[in-house]
Amino acid sequence: MLPSLFYFHQRHRGINAWSWSVIRTFGRNLFLFPLWRRVTHITLAQIRYGIANTQPDSVQQLIYQHATYESGRATFQMGVSGFFPTGYSRVNSASIRCPILIIAGNKDRITPIKAQRAMAKKYARNKAQFIELEGVCHWTVGGEHVEVVRSAMLSWLAEDAQA
């Protein structure tokens, strides 16, 4: 695994992890200028490498067939703006009053496991529970990993309901 280029974990600035994998996955989309006025799109190769790297070819194809163009503004706000002190995706952890479940795949190339562990640590006082799933990529909402993710969520909900 390549090291993160930038890794911010500061009390008021949040968590932002950029790695070569993120750059490779989103490619030229990250360097369109001005990104916030552009439309971005992801290729099948990018899906195979970074988003669904542990999913079978059929799932990767399905993701690509249903991929739509993305707002450059949304891409900018989720990614690039993390480098600015008044970024768009800041969360005031003190304002969160409910339990938090963080499900992380250890093969996720978009949100590296190191960043997800840091997020769990940041929200530990908010009763954050961190579940690391072996062999799971970024694409957890479908495909071969949906059952293990679903099981983790239902177990967590059942535990929380008993507490």
Short mmCIF file of C-alpha atoms in Angstrom, two decimals:
data_model
loop_
_atom_site.label_atom_id
_atom_site.label_comp_id
_atom_site.label_asym_id
_atom_site.label_seq_id
_atom_site.Cartn_x
_atom_site.Cartn_y
_atom_site.Cartn_z
CA MET A 1 0.00 0.00 0.00
CA LEU A 2 1.34 3.42 -0.93
CA PRO A 3 1.59 5.97 1.87
CA SER A 4 -0.82 8.87 2.07
CA LEU A 5 0.37 12.06 0.44
CA PHE A 6 -1.59 14.20 2.82
CA TYR A 7 -3.10 13.11 6.07
CA PHE A 8 -4.87 15.62 8.24
CA HIS A 9 -6.32 14.72 11.60
CA GLN A 10 -6.72 17.92 13.47
CA ARG A 11 -9.34 18.78 16.02
CA HIS A 12 -11.14 21.46 14.00
CA ARG A 13 -10.12 20.59 10.46
CA GLY A 14 -11.45 17.06 10.35
CA ILE A 15 -9.92 14.10 8.57
CA ASN A 16 -8.79 14.09 4.98
CA ALA A 17 -6.63 11.39 3.45
CA TRP A 18 -5.24 11.65 -0.02
CA SER A 19 -3.17 8.83 -1.40
CA TRP A 20 -1.82 7.84 -4.78
CA SER A 21 -4.80 5.48 -4.97
CA VAL A 22 -7.25 8.38 -4.75
CA ILE A 23 -5.37 10.27 -7.45
CA ARG A 24 -5.19 7.15 -9.64
CA THR A 25 -8.89 6.42 -9.14
CA PHE A 26 -10.24 9.89 -9.83
CA GLY A 27 -7.48 10.81 -12.26
CA ARG A 28 -7.90 13.85 -14.38
CA ASN A 29 -11.21 14.70 -12.70
CA LEU A 30 -9.26 16.10 -9.75
CA PHE A 31 -7.30 18.45 -11.97
CA LEU A 32 -10.06 19.98 -14.09
CA PHE A 33 -10.05 23.73 -13.61
CA PRO A 34 -12.20 25.15 -12.32
CA LEU A 35 -13.39 21.81 -10.99
CA TRP A 36 -16.44 23.33 -9.28
CA ARG A 37 -17.76 24.38 -12.71
CA ARG A 38 -17.12 21.08 -14.48
CA VAL A 39 -18.80 17.72 -14.81
CA THR A 40 -16.81 14.62 -13.93
CA HIS A 41 -17.13 11.01 -14.96
CA ILE A 42 -15.38 7.83 -13.91
CA THR A 43 -14.09 5.12 -16.24
CA LEU A 44 -14.36 1.35 -15.93
CA ALA A 45 -10.62 1.16 -15.27
CA GLN A 46 -11.00 3.63 -12.39
CA ILE A 47 -13.88 1.62 -10.94
CA ARG A 48 -11.84 -1.58 -11.20
CA TYR A 49 -8.82 -0.06 -9.53
CA GLY A 50 -10.19 2.09 -6.73
CA ILE A 51 -13.89 1.79 -6.13
CA ALA A 52 -14.71 -1.88 -6.59
CA ASN A 53 -11.26 -3.48 -6.56
CA THR A 54 -12.38 -6.60 -4.66
CA GLN A 55 -15.67 -7.02 -6.49
CA PRO A 56 -16.05 -9.46 -9.40
CA ASP A 57 -15.93 -8.21 -12.98
CA SER A 58 -19.71 -8.48 -13.33
CA VAL A 59 -20.26 -6.08 -10.42
CA GLN A 60 -17.63 -3.69 -11.73
CA GLN A 61 -19.35 -3.68 -15.13
CA LEU A 62 -22.73 -3.04 -13.50
CA ILE A 63 -21.36 -0.11 -11.52
CA TYR A 64 -19.89 1.36 -14.69
CA GLN A 65 -23.11 0.88 -16.67
CA HIS A 66 -25.03 2.80 -14.00
CA ALA A 67 -22.40 5.45 -13.34
CA THR A 68 -23.59 8.93 -14.09
CA TYR A 69 -21.85 12.21 -14.52
CA GLU A 70 -21.02 13.90 -11.25
CA SER A 71 -21.10 17.53 -10.36
CA GLY A 72 -17.59 18.95 -10.28
CA ARG A 73 -18.75 21.08 -7.36
CA ALA A 74 -19.58 17.92 -5.37
CA THR A 75 -16.24 16.37 -6.33
CA PHE A 76 -14.47 19.54 -5.22
CA GLN A 77 -16.38 19.77 -1.95
CA MET A 78 -15.73 16.12 -1.03
CA GLY A 79 -12.10 16.01 -2.02
CA VAL A 80 -10.12 19.11 -2.74
CA SER A 81 -11.79 21.44 -0.26
CA GLY A 82 -10.40 19.45 2.66
CA PHE A 83 -7.19 21.37 2.19
CA PHE A 84 -8.87 24.67 3.01
CA PRO A 85 -9.62 25.79 6.58
CA THR A 86 -13.28 26.52 5.83
CA GLY A 87 -13.97 23.33 3.90
CA TYR A 88 -17.45 22.16 2.99
CA SER A 89 -17.37 18.80 4.71
CA ARG A 90 -16.55 19.84 8.26
CA VAL A 91 -18.38 18.11 11.06
CA ASN A 92 -18.54 19.45 14.58
CA SER A 93 -18.04 16.21 16.50
CA ALA A 94 -19.28 17.82 19.72
CA SER A 95 -22.71 18.35 18.14
CA ILE A 96 -23.26 14.65 17.46
CA ARG A 97 -25.47 13.09 20.12
CA CYS A 98 -26.16 9.64 18.70
CA PRO A 99 -24.07 6.46 18.46
CA ILE A 100 -21.95 6.12 15.31
CA LEU A 101 -21.12 3.01 13.32
CA ILE A 102 -18.09 3.12 11.04
CA ILE A 103 -17.79 0.14 8.72
CA ALA A 104 -14.45 0.03 6.95
CA GLY A 105 -13.08 -2.28 4.34
CA ASN A 106 -9.38 -2.98 4.74
CA LYS A 107 -9.01 -3.07 0.93
CA ASP A 108 -10.63 0.36 0.45
CA ARG A 109 -8.41 2.42 -1.83
CA ILE A 110 -10.53 5.58 -1.65
CA THR A 111 -10.83 5.98 2.11
CA PRO A 112 -7.75 4.20 3.44
CA ILE A 113 -8.17 2.09 6.55
CA LYS A 114 -5.76 4.41 8.39
CA ALA A 115 -8.13 7.35 7.82
CA GLN A 116 -11.16 5.32 8.88
CA ARG A 117 -9.42 4.26 12.09
CA ALA A 118 -8.63 7.93 12.77
CA MET A 119 -12.28 8.80 12.20
CA ALA A 120 -13.34 6.15 14.71
CA LYS A 121 -10.85 7.51 17.22
CA LYS A 122 -12.08 11.07 16.66
CA TYR A 123 -15.67 10.04 17.39
CA ALA A 124 -14.90 7.59 20.21
CA ARG A 125 -16.48 9.91 22.76
CA ASN A 126 -19.66 9.77 20.66
CA LYS A 127 -19.83 6.01 21.22
CA ALA A 128 -18.44 5.30 17.77
CA GLN A 129 -18.06 1.62 17.00
CA PHE A 130 -15.51 0.68 14.37
CA ILE A 131 -15.90 -2.52 12.37
CA GLU A 132 -13.06 -3.43 10.01
CA LEU A 133 -14.06 -5.90 7.32
CA GLU A 134 -11.40 -8.14 5.83
CA GLY A 135 -11.09 -8.06 2.03
CA VAL A 136 -13.76 -5.39 1.54
CA CYS A 137 -13.28 -2.48 -0.86
CA HIS A 138 -14.94 0.94 -1.03
CA TRP A 139 -18.05 -0.43 -2.80
CA THR A 140 -20.05 -1.82 0.12
CA VAL A 141 -23.59 -0.97 -0.99
CA GLY A 142 -23.84 -3.86 -3.39
CA GLY A 143 -22.05 -6.77 -4.91
CA GLU A 144 -20.34 -9.51 -2.97
CA HIS A 145 -19.83 -7.57 0.26
CA VAL A 146 -23.40 -6.45 0.88
CA GLU A 147 -24.23 -9.39 3.17
CA VAL A 148 -21.24 -8.92 5.47
CA VAL A 149 -21.95 -5.18 5.65
CA ARG A 150 -25.65 -5.79 6.27
CA SER A 151 -24.85 -8.30 9.00
CA ALA A 152 -22.48 -5.84 10.71
CA MET A 153 -25.11 -3.10 10.61
CA LEU A 154 -27.91 -5.30 11.95
CA SER A 155 -25.70 -6.62 14.76
CA TRP A 156 -24.76 -3.08 15.74
CA LEU A 157 -28.40 -1.96 15.70
CA ALA A 158 -29.40 -4.92 17.85
CA GLU A 159 -26.61 -4.16 20.38
CA ASP A 160 -27.56 -0.48 20.47
CA ALA A 161 -31.22 -1.29 20.99
CA GLN A 162 -30.34 -3.43 24.03
CA ALA A 163 -28.15 -0.71 25.57
#
